[in-house]
Short mmCIF file of C-alpha atoms in Angstrom, two decimals:
data_model
loop_
_atom_site.label_atom_id
_atom_site.label_comp_id
_atom_site.label_asym_id
_atom_site.label_seq_id
_atom_site.Cartn_x
_atom_site.Cartn_y
_atom_site.Cartn_z
CA UNK A 134 22.95 82.37 125.12
CA UNK A 135 24.46 82.87 121.27
CA UNK A 136 27.06 81.18 120.23
CA UNK A 137 30.05 84.42 120.18
CA UNK A 138 28.94 85.46 123.74
CA UNK A 139 28.77 83.87 127.20
CA UNK A 140 26.22 86.50 128.17
CA UNK A 141 23.50 89.06 126.28
CA UNK A 142 24.54 92.54 127.21
CA UNK A 143 22.12 94.69 125.46
CA UNK A 144 23.20 98.52 124.28
CA UNK A 145 19.97 100.79 124.85
CA UNK A 146 19.22 104.21 123.02
CA UNK A 147 21.08 105.91 125.57
CA UNK A 148 24.97 105.34 124.52
CA UNK A 149 26.46 104.91 128.01
CA UNK A 150 23.37 102.64 129.11
CA UNK A 151 23.60 99.30 128.78
CA UNK A 152 21.73 96.44 130.05
CA UNK A 153 21.80 92.04 130.91
CA UNK A 154 19.24 89.84 132.44
CA UNK A 155 20.83 87.13 135.35
CA UNK A 156 20.00 84.05 134.26
CA UNK A 157 21.03 80.87 136.14
CA UNK A 158 23.52 79.98 133.84
CA UNK A 159 25.34 83.18 134.68
CA UNK A 160 25.17 82.53 138.71
CA UNK A 161 27.23 80.77 141.58
CA UNK A 162 26.12 80.00 144.86
CA UNK A 163 24.38 77.54 146.70
CA UNK A 164 20.34 76.11 145.33
CA UNK A 165 18.05 78.81 146.74
CA UNK A 166 20.83 81.38 147.28
CA UNK A 167 22.29 82.24 143.94
CA UNK A 168 23.98 85.21 142.72
CA UNK A 169 26.25 86.50 139.05
CA UNK A 170 29.14 85.56 139.08
CA UNK A 171 31.67 88.16 139.85
CA UNK A 172 33.03 87.86 136.71
CA UNK A 173 30.81 88.57 134.83
CA UNK A 174 29.79 92.17 136.12
CA UNK A 175 33.25 92.30 135.32
CA UNK A 176 33.21 91.22 131.93
CA UNK A 177 29.77 92.88 131.41
CA UNK A 178 31.45 96.38 132.74
CA UNK A 179 34.39 95.90 130.42
CA UNK A 180 32.16 95.27 127.05
CA UNK A 181 29.97 97.99 128.24
CA UNK A 182 32.98 100.51 128.47
CA UNK A 183 34.50 99.34 125.26
CA UNK A 184 31.08 99.73 124.01
CA UNK A 185 30.26 103.07 124.46
CA UNK A 186 34.55 104.64 123.90
CA UNK A 187 35.09 102.42 120.73
CA UNK A 188 38.54 101.55 122.33
CA UNK A 189 39.64 98.42 124.33
CA UNK A 190 40.14 97.92 127.73
CA UNK A 191 44.24 97.94 128.99
CA UNK A 192 43.27 97.71 132.32
CA UNK A 193 39.68 97.84 134.11
CA UNK A 194 39.27 97.20 137.90
CA UNK A 195 35.87 96.15 139.80
CA UNK A 196 34.59 96.25 143.50
CA UNK A 197 32.43 94.16 144.62
CA UNK A 198 29.46 95.11 146.64
CA UNK A 199 26.35 93.56 146.74
CA UNK A 200 24.66 90.35 144.90
CA UNK A 201 22.47 90.11 141.86
CA UNK A 202 20.13 87.52 141.60
CA UNK A 203 19.10 85.12 138.87
CA UNK A 204 15.67 86.87 137.26
CA UNK A 205 16.99 90.54 137.63
CA UNK A 206 17.97 93.66 135.54
CA UNK A 207 21.35 94.71 135.66
CA UNK A 208 21.76 98.45 134.28
CA UNK A 209 25.48 99.34 133.34
CA UNK A 210 26.01 102.99 133.32
CA UNK A 211 28.73 104.29 131.47
CA UNK A 212 30.77 107.47 133.20
CA UNK A 213 34.27 108.87 130.45
CA UNK A 214 35.53 111.75 132.32
CA UNK A 215 38.46 111.89 130.33
CA UNK A 216 38.65 110.90 126.91
CA UNK A 217 42.60 111.77 124.91
CA UNK A 218 43.87 110.78 121.40
CA UNK A 219 44.91 107.19 122.03
CA UNK A 220 43.29 106.66 125.14
CA UNK A 221 40.38 107.01 127.36
CA UNK A 222 39.46 106.77 131.46
CA UNK A 223 36.12 105.49 132.34
CA UNK A 224 34.16 103.62 135.00
CA UNK A 225 30.80 102.42 135.91
CA UNK A 226 27.88 101.68 138.05
CA UNK A 227 26.25 98.38 137.54
CA UNK A 228 23.12 98.56 139.79
CA UNK A 229 19.81 96.56 139.80
CA UNK A 230 17.04 99.45 141.08
CA UNK A 231 19.02 101.43 143.62
CA UNK A 232 20.69 99.05 144.38
CA UNK A 233 24.45 99.24 143.56
CA UNK A 234 26.00 96.26 142.54
CA UNK A 235 29.51 96.24 140.84
CA UNK A 236 31.66 99.73 140.77
CA UNK A 237 34.31 99.90 138.13
CA UNK A 238 37.21 101.83 136.49
CA UNK A 239 39.06 101.11 133.27
CA UNK A 240 41.65 102.65 131.07
CA UNK A 241 40.88 101.94 127.18
CA UNK A 242 42.82 102.38 123.90
CA UNK A 243 45.82 101.71 122.03
CA UNK A 244 49.19 103.56 120.66
CA UNK A 245 50.41 102.83 117.44
CA UNK A 246 54.06 101.05 118.33
CA UNK A 247 55.47 97.86 116.92
CA UNK A 248 56.89 96.31 120.44
CA UNK A 249 55.59 93.13 121.55
CA UNK A 250 57.41 91.52 123.92
CA UNK A 251 56.90 89.29 127.09
CA UNK A 252 59.14 88.07 130.16
CA UNK A 253 56.40 85.89 131.44
CA UNK A 254 56.75 82.37 130.24
CA UNK A 255 54.28 79.49 130.70
CA UNK A 256 54.45 76.86 133.30
CA UNK A 257 55.44 73.59 131.16
CA UNK A 258 52.73 71.34 132.15
CA UNK A 259 50.37 68.50 130.12
CA UNK A 260 47.94 69.56 127.35
CA UNK A 261 44.70 70.36 128.47
CA UNK A 262 43.50 66.95 126.78
CA UNK A 263 46.06 65.19 129.44
CA UNK A 264 44.80 66.70 132.46
CA UNK A 265 41.84 65.38 134.34
CA UNK A 266 38.25 67.63 134.44
CA UNK A 267 37.45 69.14 137.59
CA UNK A 268 35.60 66.95 139.79
CA UNK A 269 32.30 69.40 140.54
CA UNK A 270 29.77 68.81 143.29
CA UNK A 271 26.71 67.42 141.69
CA UNK A 272 23.68 69.29 141.62
CA UNK A 273 20.22 69.55 139.45
CA UNK A 274 20.02 73.19 138.86
CA UNK A 275 22.01 75.51 136.32
CA UNK A 276 24.47 77.73 137.36
CA UNK A 277 27.96 79.13 135.30
CA UNK A 278 30.38 75.93 135.71
CA UNK A 279 27.66 74.06 133.56
CA UNK A 280 28.88 75.90 130.33
CA UNK A 281 32.64 76.23 130.97
CA UNK A 282 35.30 73.11 130.54
CA UNK A 283 37.87 73.15 133.46
CA UNK A 284 40.77 70.89 133.36
CA UNK A 285 43.27 71.01 136.67
CA UNK A 286 46.93 70.41 135.31
CA UNK A 287 48.08 70.72 138.74
CA UNK A 288 46.80 71.36 142.70
CA UNK A 289 43.39 70.26 144.54
CA UNK A 290 41.17 72.13 142.55
CA UNK A 291 37.22 71.76 142.56
CA UNK A 292 35.77 68.67 144.86
CA UNK A 293 39.40 67.31 144.74
CA UNK A 294 40.20 65.58 148.63
CA UNK A 295 41.58 68.00 150.99
CA UNK A 296 44.33 66.32 153.60
CA UNK A 297 44.44 69.35 155.93
CA UNK A 298 48.23 69.97 153.96
CA UNK A 299 49.31 73.16 153.47
CA UNK A 300 50.56 73.82 149.65
CA UNK A 301 53.86 74.64 149.49
CA UNK A 302 53.73 77.50 146.96
CA UNK A 303 49.55 78.16 146.90
CA UNK A 304 50.04 77.63 142.94
CA UNK A 305 47.22 75.87 140.95
CA UNK A 306 47.36 75.56 137.47
CA UNK A 307 43.88 75.07 135.76
CA UNK A 308 43.36 74.74 131.79
CA UNK A 309 39.89 76.97 131.07
CA UNK A 310 37.62 77.55 128.04
CA UNK A 311 34.00 77.94 127.44
CA UNK A 312 31.98 75.43 126.38
CA UNK A 313 30.10 75.50 122.66
CA UNK A 314 32.63 77.24 120.72
CA UNK A 315 32.23 80.68 122.32
CA UNK A 316 34.93 83.01 122.02
CA UNK A 317 37.65 83.67 123.83
CA UNK A 318 37.87 86.87 124.27
CA UNK A 319 38.41 90.25 126.94
CA UNK A 320 35.25 89.64 128.58
CA UNK A 321 35.79 85.62 128.69
CA UNK A 322 39.10 86.45 130.76
CA UNK A 323 37.33 88.45 133.30
CA UNK A 324 35.33 85.27 134.25
CA UNK A 325 38.17 83.12 134.19
CA UNK A 326 40.05 85.28 136.13
CA UNK A 327 37.63 85.41 138.89
CA UNK A 328 38.25 81.36 139.44
CA UNK A 329 40.90 82.80 141.70
CA UNK A 330 39.60 82.29 144.87
CA UNK A 331 38.46 78.65 144.42
CA UNK A 332 42.65 78.05 144.83
CA UNK A 333 42.26 79.29 148.55
CA UNK A 334 41.46 75.92 149.30
CA UNK A 335 44.68 73.93 147.74
CA UNK A 336 46.77 76.58 149.45
CA UNK A 337 45.58 76.10 153.00
CA UNK A 338 44.56 72.10 152.37
CA UNK A 339 40.88 72.57 153.67
CA UNK A 340 37.10 72.85 151.94
CA UNK A 341 37.71 76.29 151.22
CA UNK A 342 36.75 78.99 148.81
CA UNK A 343 36.04 82.88 149.01
CA UNK A 344 33.76 85.97 148.16
CA UNK A 345 36.01 88.48 145.70
CA UNK A 346 35.99 92.04 146.95
CA UNK A 347 37.89 93.27 144.16
CA UNK A 348 38.83 92.15 140.46
CA UNK A 349 41.90 94.33 138.52
CA UNK A 350 42.54 92.50 134.63
CA UNK A 351 45.53 94.06 133.09
CA UNK A 352 45.70 92.81 129.31
CA UNK A 353 48.50 92.81 127.11
CA UNK A 354 47.68 90.28 123.93
CA UNK A 355 44.93 88.61 123.38
CA UNK A 356 45.08 86.30 120.53
CA UNK A 357 42.91 83.07 118.93
CA UNK A 358 43.30 79.68 121.46
CA UNK A 359 41.60 77.11 122.34
CA UNK A 360 42.34 77.19 126.02
CA UNK A 361 43.48 79.46 128.59
CA UNK A 362 45.90 78.23 130.70
CA UNK A 363 45.86 79.65 134.70
CA UNK A 364 48.44 80.11 136.65
CA UNK A 365 47.14 80.89 140.02
CA UNK A 366 48.77 81.24 142.90
CA UNK A 367 47.38 81.88 146.66
CA UNK A 368 49.84 84.90 148.04
CA UNK A 369 48.97 84.48 151.37
CA UNK A 370 46.23 84.35 153.81
CA UNK A 371 45.44 86.28 157.05
CA UNK A 372 42.85 87.77 159.44
CA UNK A 373 40.19 85.51 157.34
CA UNK A 374 41.62 87.41 154.25
CA UNK A 375 43.33 86.43 151.38
CA UNK A 376 45.31 87.50 148.09
CA UNK A 377 45.86 86.23 145.43
CA UNK A 378 46.88 86.54 141.29
CA UNK A 379 46.49 85.07 137.66
CA UNK A 380 48.78 84.58 134.73
CA UNK A 381 46.28 84.23 131.57
CA UNK A 382 48.43 82.26 128.48
CA UNK A 383 47.10 81.27 125.44
CA UNK A 384 47.62 77.18 124.26
CA UNK A 385 51.00 78.79 122.63
CA UNK A 386 52.05 80.47 125.41
CA UNK A 387 51.44 83.98 124.48
CA UNK A 388 50.73 86.15 127.79
CA UNK A 389 46.99 87.14 127.52
CA UNK A 390 46.35 89.29 130.92
CA UNK A 391 46.90 89.28 134.41
CA UNK A 392 44.33 89.50 137.17
CA UNK A 393 44.49 90.20 141.40
CA UNK A 394 42.03 89.68 143.88
CA UNK A 395 41.95 90.25 147.09
CA UNK A 396 39.08 87.82 148.84
CA UNK A 397 36.78 86.70 151.73
CA UNK A 398 38.00 83.32 153.10
CA UNK A 399 35.11 80.45 153.52
CA UNK A 400 35.54 77.44 154.92
CA UNK A 401 33.24 74.73 154.50
CA UNK A 402 32.39 71.60 156.12
#
């Protein structure tokens, strides 16, 4: 990994095809059964669509279909069915060989305007240096969280003990950033957005998480920041599935993006 990019998405001779090598640092899961983190797949799809169209993403939504394992090569194919004066509509298919992994759709572009407002406000929480680091499960092999720094401002996150008591509001506040000075850009926000399932355990009071079925990211205004505050809420759980959202704020309170997901609930022993 370079100092600026979290993953190495490469262009090819075909302007509509991009490739990504799946390293262990882009993966999560149990030792021996690791797979590419879903947020990385959405982030790579966004980068590919931005690279092909030359426009920035406005919103992007991914549907997770299968898993890419460490050592595999993911091809990301871009289609641009509509391209207008100010915005384009695009979609991608990310696949390993003939196995489709992720399908994504997006709108990209920007219109000339001076209007810039926000009505969502960042929660009043301690600064990252005043919050405890997320406690992780010990393991010997490399995985995605080795390249992230996470600090918990509110809620039971990571290895934090659950006592069977459900949350009153389903909320977790988490400070997040990549390590080693890597840039916080749209693709990094897509990766961080896929932390929503980890808030399920806090909501239901059990050692639980989830497998993402989808991920939708809506970009407002990405600004330079050292940390992202993730205001995460699980809205509800029923029938083995959960639904939640995340507001992503820069450290100065600027709303950069919103995200939402549905997920399969996994309760662990």
